[in-house]
Amino acid sequence: MTAPLIELDHVDRFYGAGDTEVRALDGASLTIHSGEFVAIVGQSGSGKSTLMNIIGCLDRPTGGHYRVRGQDVADLDTNALAALRRETFGFIFQRYNLLANVSASENVELPAVYAGLSHEERREKASDLLSRLGLGDRTGNKPGQLSGGQQQRVAVARALVNDAEVILADEPTGALDSGSSEELLNLLEALHAEGRTIILITHDQKVAERAKRMIEIRDGQIVSDTGEDEARPEEAEGYRYSRKGPSPVGQVFEAVKMAFRSLRANLFRTALTLLGVVIGVSAVVAMLAIGQGSQQEVMARFESLGPNLLFVRPGAPGTRMRGDAIATLTLEDAEALGALDNILAAVPSRSTGATFRVGSKDYSSQVEGVSEDWPLAQNRGLKYGTFFTEDDMDRRIGVVVLGTTTAGNLFDDVEGAVGQYVFLGGAPFEVAGILEEKGATGWGQDQDDVALVPITTGMMRLFGQNYLSSITLAVDDTDRVAETEEAAKNLLLARHGTEDFQIRNTASFLESMQEAQNSFSILLGSVASISLLVGGIGVMNIMLVSVSERTREIGVRMATGARRSDIMTQFVVEALVVGGLGGIAGVLIGLGVCFILSESGMTVAVTALPAMLAFTSALATGLVFGLLPARKASRLDPVAALASE
Ligand code: ADP
Ligand code: MG
């Protein structure tokens, strides 16, 4: 003999304990065979819904045994219970319990999603069923656009989509007008005629009379039973359920689709949630590009200076006073340094602000006194004319070499400026040459806005000072820079008797640049992680809100066969979508900021790595902060979830 389809053996369902104990089901025994049409009647509070939740595997007995096709549900894990709900039972509720955000068709498809049917199969089944139930032209409507009777027919279609053997209807006519009630009961009769088992719960005697068998329940106990319907069709085969769920890929795809749907339903809230992540990511992208850009800029600047330069400044090491205010370095020092081994050139320098005048044009800028070795040390050639000579230095001749910016401000024809005179501090200086162009530095200093005069001439006519503000040493063999630096230091020590100067090399500049860069990166990293943390807390907050707002939806999904892992996946994917969208928006905004900055003349170096890193962290943020709410959602009790408002 095959086991009956449904068998309750002294089933108890108690809530609470002690004085507050409620015996919703109290030793109920009941057998229902495949193909029966049973009405369970009883007054409100008699335990009907509790019974149905137990039969539908949404809830478990606290005592006694419930067997489906001979299999005790107490021995099944949550996934197997989900599979039973998915494949054996189809629920129809008084309140329809349709998902409000999706179309009629998608509501019908829901159990098929969890059963792992392909998109096309689902579509087809759903539209067949809806057409059969007279809703063929309403497949695209959302529940809010349908009448109560139509919504309940959508719910019937949903109960049928996985070809459920048992239809469980809990007060299905409770919210319907008499016409719609009649239609629904006709529908249930037709389904029974097809061979399905129908369990109809109602408090209405008239409705119950449509069934072939009536069971009455009172205070959790079965008080009467009209007995088995002998005219029922053949018994179905034994217990079967498959653990087959949706394929992981399909599941994720569905979850992504649902995620977009629910995020779109709360567009403003989603945007606000994204803000933290967006700010974090765009800050990382933009700031790293700026940092990288300024580093490249500085590197380029030092590289153009060459690795072969040593800088001598007046003032003891550690002094922060402006070099040209300290009177310790002299032209003689520069000459002595120039005579050292391995030094190509020792270029003295001092500068001052001055007004340049040619005819009626005048222009204010800096004029720098240097020696004839300047082009060699700076590795910079002439565009027109020549540099001044040693002879010009010795004789303190009034000659000047101009950068193109300075020349352009004074002469209409830059090339023709060579040989002309410029008045500087009232004295005429003949233009000997024009320097080749070099453009602006990273911090916007125009390297073509220069005017160079022999330092000897400058000291006599312009500076009113015989001390130098710096000496630049060009080293021949760069392998011996350290040795040469030592020699220069010793020479100056010998000449001055005290260390009233500082010598630095490009390497030491680079080193301190690197240090500054590193602390900048650490700062950036902290800013980024703080904003991602804030963003993550936002994501978590919104996901928790979402879970409690959508508790009923979660209940519906569970009732239609979703496993805990399906619910978990859905909410994790939703959090990932939030993180991912925030990441993409952040990267785009960061790149936009970089674009604007580079348009405005700043050097920014956009590289793929920070963008990818920031995007990945945004995703990771979504994942980490989405896990807890997702877990919370997946642990919900289906019955409690369905009962929530
Ligand atoms: P019906 O569907 O017949 O109206 P229910 O099965 O919903 O009745 O409820 C049966 C009894 O169990 C009622 O007294 C109800 O108050 C109680 N009950 C139902 N659910 C809970 C619960 N989660 N906690 C405590 N009592 C409950
Ligand atoms: Mg009820």
Coordinates of C-alpha atoms in Angstrom, one line a residue, residues 26-262:
D26 CA -3.6 20.3 19.8
G27 CA -3.2 16.7 18.7
A28 CA -4.6 17.0 15.3
S29 CA -4.7 13.8 13.3
L30 CA -5.7 13.8 9.6
T31 CA -5.1 11.9 6.4
I32 CA -5.6 13.4 3.0
H33 CA -5.1 11.4 -0.2
S34 CA -4.0 12.5 -3.5
G35 CA -6.8 14.0 -5.6
E36 CA -9.1 14.9 -2.8
F37 CA -10.9 18.3 -2.5
V38 CA -11.0 19.1 1.2
A39 CA -12.4 22.0 3.0
I40 CA -11.1 22.8 6.4
V41 CA -13.6 24.9 8.3
G42 CA -13.6 26.6 11.7
Q43 CA -14.0 29.9 13.4
S44 CA -11.4 32.6 13.4
G45 CA -8.6 31.6 15.7
S46 CA -9.5 27.9 15.6
G47 CA -6.1 27.0 14.1
K48 CA -6.8 26.7 10.4
S49 CA -3.9 28.8 9.2
T50 CA -1.6 27.1 11.6
L51 CA -2.7 23.8 10.1
M52 CA -2.2 25.0 6.6
N53 CA 1.3 26.4 7.4
I54 CA 2.3 23.0 8.7
I55 CA 0.8 21.1 5.8
G56 CA 2.6 23.5 3.4
C57 CA 5.9 23.0 5.2
L58 CA 6.1 26.7 6.1
D59 CA 6.1 25.7 9.7
R60 CA 7.0 22.6 11.7
P61 CA 5.0 20.8 14.4
T62 CA 6.1 21.2 18.0
G63 CA 4.8 17.7 18.7
G64 CA 3.5 14.7 16.8
H65 CA 4.4 13.7 13.2
Y66 CA 3.6 15.2 9.9
R67 CA 4.4 13.0 6.9
V68 CA 4.3 13.9 3.2
R69 CA 4.0 10.7 1.1
G70 CA 5.3 8.8 4.1
Q71 CA 8.3 11.1 4.7
D72 CA 8.4 12.7 8.1
V73 CA 9.2 16.4 7.6
A74 CA 11.0 16.5 10.9
D75 CA 13.8 14.6 9.1
L76 CA 14.1 17.2 6.3
D77 CA 16.4 20.1 6.3
T78 CA 15.4 23.7 5.3
N79 CA 16.5 23.1 1.7
A80 CA 14.4 19.9 1.4
L81 CA 11.4 21.8 2.9
A82 CA 11.9 24.6 0.4
A83 CA 12.0 21.9 -2.4
L84 CA 8.7 20.5 -1.1
R85 CA 7.1 24.0 -1.1
R86 CA 8.5 24.6 -4.6
E87 CA 7.4 21.3 -6.2
T88 CA 4.5 19.9 -4.3
F89 CA 2.6 22.8 -2.8
G90 CA 1.1 25.9 -4.4
F91 CA -0.2 28.5 -2.0
I92 CA -3.1 30.9 -2.4
F93 CA -3.5 33.5 0.3
Q94 CA -6.4 35.7 1.4
R95 CA -4.3 38.8 0.8
Y96 CA -3.0 37.4 -2.6
N97 CA 0.6 38.1 -1.5
L98 CA 1.8 39.2 -4.9
L99 CA 5.1 41.1 -5.3
A100 CA 4.0 44.7 -5.9
N101 CA 7.0 45.8 -8.0
V102 CA 6.8 43.2 -10.7
S103 CA 4.3 42.3 -13.4
A104 CA 1.6 39.7 -13.2
S105 CA 3.7 37.4 -15.4
E106 CA 6.8 37.8 -13.3
N107 CA 4.8 37.0 -10.2
V108 CA 3.6 33.8 -11.8
E109 CA 7.1 33.0 -12.8
L110 CA 8.6 33.4 -9.3
P111 CA 8.3 29.7 -8.2
A112 CA 9.7 28.6 -11.6
V113 CA 12.7 30.9 -11.0
Y114 CA 13.4 28.9 -7.8
A115 CA 12.8 25.7 -9.6
G116 CA 15.5 26.6 -12.1
L117 CA 13.5 26.9 -15.3
S118 CA 14.9 29.0 -18.1
H119 CA 13.6 32.5 -18.8
E120 CA 11.8 31.3 -22.0
E121 CA 10.2 28.3 -20.4
R122 CA 9.0 30.4 -17.5
R123 CA 7.6 33.1 -19.8
E124 CA 5.7 30.6 -21.8
K125 CA 4.2 28.7 -18.8
A126 CA 3.2 32.0 -17.1
S127 CA 1.5 33.4 -20.2
D128 CA -0.2 30.0 -20.9
L129 CA -1.6 29.9 -17.4
L130 CA -2.6 33.5 -17.3
S131 CA -4.4 33.1 -20.6
R132 CA -6.2 30.0 -19.3
L133 CA -7.3 32.1 -16.3
G134 CA -8.6 34.9 -18.5
L135 CA -5.7 37.3 -17.9
G136 CA -3.9 36.9 -21.2
D137 CA -4.0 40.6 -21.8
R138 CA -2.8 41.5 -18.4
T139 CA 0.5 39.7 -18.2
G140 CA 2.5 43.0 -18.1
N141 CA 0.3 44.7 -15.4
K142 CA 1.6 45.2 -11.9
P143 CA -0.7 43.9 -9.1
G144 CA -1.8 47.5 -8.3
Q145 CA -3.3 47.7 -11.8
L146 CA -5.5 44.6 -11.3
S147 CA -8.7 44.0 -9.4
G148 CA -8.9 41.8 -6.4
G149 CA -10.3 38.9 -8.3
Q150 CA -7.7 39.3 -11.0
Q151 CA -4.9 39.4 -8.4
Q152 CA -6.2 36.2 -6.9
R153 CA -6.2 34.5 -10.3
V154 CA -2.6 35.6 -10.7
A155 CA -1.9 33.9 -7.3
V156 CA -3.6 30.8 -8.6
A157 CA -1.5 30.8 -11.7
R158 CA 1.6 31.2 -9.5
A159 CA 0.5 28.2 -7.4
L160 CA 0.2 26.2 -10.6
V161 CA 3.4 27.2 -12.4
N162 CA 5.5 24.4 -11.0
D163 CA 2.7 22.0 -11.6
A164 CA 2.0 21.7 -7.8
E165 CA 0.1 18.6 -6.9
V166 CA -1.5 20.2 -3.8
I167 CA -3.1 23.6 -3.9
L168 CA -3.3 25.1 -0.4
A169 CA -5.8 28.0 -0.3
D170 CA -6.2 29.9 3.0
E171 CA -9.4 31.9 2.9
P172 CA -8.9 32.6 -0.8
T173 CA -12.3 34.2 -1.2
G174 CA -12.0 36.3 2.0
A175 CA -11.2 39.5 0.2
L176 CA -13.3 38.9 -2.9
D177 CA -16.7 40.1 -3.9
S178 CA -19.3 37.3 -4.5
G179 CA -18.8 37.3 -8.3
S180 CA -15.1 36.8 -8.0
S181 CA -15.5 34.3 -5.3
E182 CA -17.7 32.2 -7.5
E183 CA -15.2 32.4 -10.3
L184 CA -12.4 31.3 -8.0
L185 CA -14.4 28.4 -6.6
N186 CA -15.2 27.3 -10.2
L187 CA -11.5 27.4 -10.9
L188 CA -10.6 25.3 -7.9
E189 CA -13.3 22.8 -9.0
A190 CA -11.8 22.7 -12.4
L191 CA -8.3 22.1 -11.0
H192 CA -9.7 19.3 -8.8
A193 CA -11.3 17.7 -11.9
E194 CA -7.8 17.7 -13.5
G195 CA -6.6 15.6 -10.6
R196 CA -5.1 18.1 -8.3
T197 CA -5.4 17.9 -4.5
I198 CA -7.1 21.0 -3.2
I199 CA -7.1 22.0 0.5
L200 CA -9.4 24.9 1.0
I201 CA -9.5 26.7 4.3
T202 CA -12.5 28.8 5.1
H203 CA -14.7 30.0 7.8
D204 CA -17.6 30.2 5.4
Q205 CA -19.9 27.2 5.4
K206 CA -21.2 28.0 1.8
V207 CA -17.7 28.0 0.4
A208 CA -16.9 24.8 2.3
E209 CA -19.9 23.0 0.7
R210 CA -18.2 23.2 -2.7
A211 CA -15.6 20.7 -1.5
K212 CA -16.1 16.9 -1.5
R213 CA -15.0 16.5 2.1
M214 CA -15.3 18.8 5.1
I215 CA -13.1 18.8 8.1
E216 CA -14.0 21.0 11.1
I217 CA -11.5 22.3 13.5
R218 CA -12.1 24.0 16.8
D219 CA -9.5 25.1 19.4
G220 CA -6.8 23.3 17.5
Q221 CA -8.6 20.0 17.5
I222 CA -10.3 18.2 14.6
V223 CA -14.0 17.9 15.7
S224 CA -15.6 16.4 12.7
D225 CA -14.7 14.9 9.3
T226 CA -17.1 13.9 6.6
G227 CA -14.6 11.2 5.6
E228 CA -12.6 10.4 2.5
D229 CA -13.9 11.1 -0.9
E230 CA -14.1 7.6 -2.4
A231 CA -14.6 8.9 -5.9
R232 CA -11.1 10.4 -6.0
P233 CA -8.7 9.3 -8.7
E234 CA -5.8 6.9 -8.4
E235 CA -3.2 7.4 -5.7
A236 CA 0.0 9.0 -6.9
E237 CA 3.4 7.5 -6.6
G238 CA 5.4 7.7 -3.4
Y239 CA 7.4 10.4 -1.8
R240 CA 9.5 12.4 -4.2
Y241 CA 11.2 15.7 -4.1
S242 CA 14.3 16.9 -5.9
R243 CA 16.9 19.1 -4.5
K244 CA 17.4 20.7 -7.9
G245 CA 17.3 24.4 -7.5
P246 CA 18.1 27.1 -10.0
S247 CA 21.5 27.0 -11.7
P248 CA 23.9 29.4 -9.9
V249 CA 24.4 31.6 -12.9
G250 CA 20.6 31.9 -13.5
Q251 CA 20.2 32.5 -9.9
V252 CA 22.7 35.4 -9.8
F253 CA 21.2 36.8 -13.0
E254 CA 17.7 36.8 -11.5
A255 CA 19.1 38.3 -8.4
V256 CA 20.8 41.1 -10.3
K257 CA 17.6 41.8 -12.2
M258 CA 15.6 41.9 -9.0
A259 CA 18.2 44.1 -7.3
F260 CA 17.9 46.7 -10.0
R261 CA 14.2 46.5 -9.8
S262 CA 14.0 47.1 -6.0

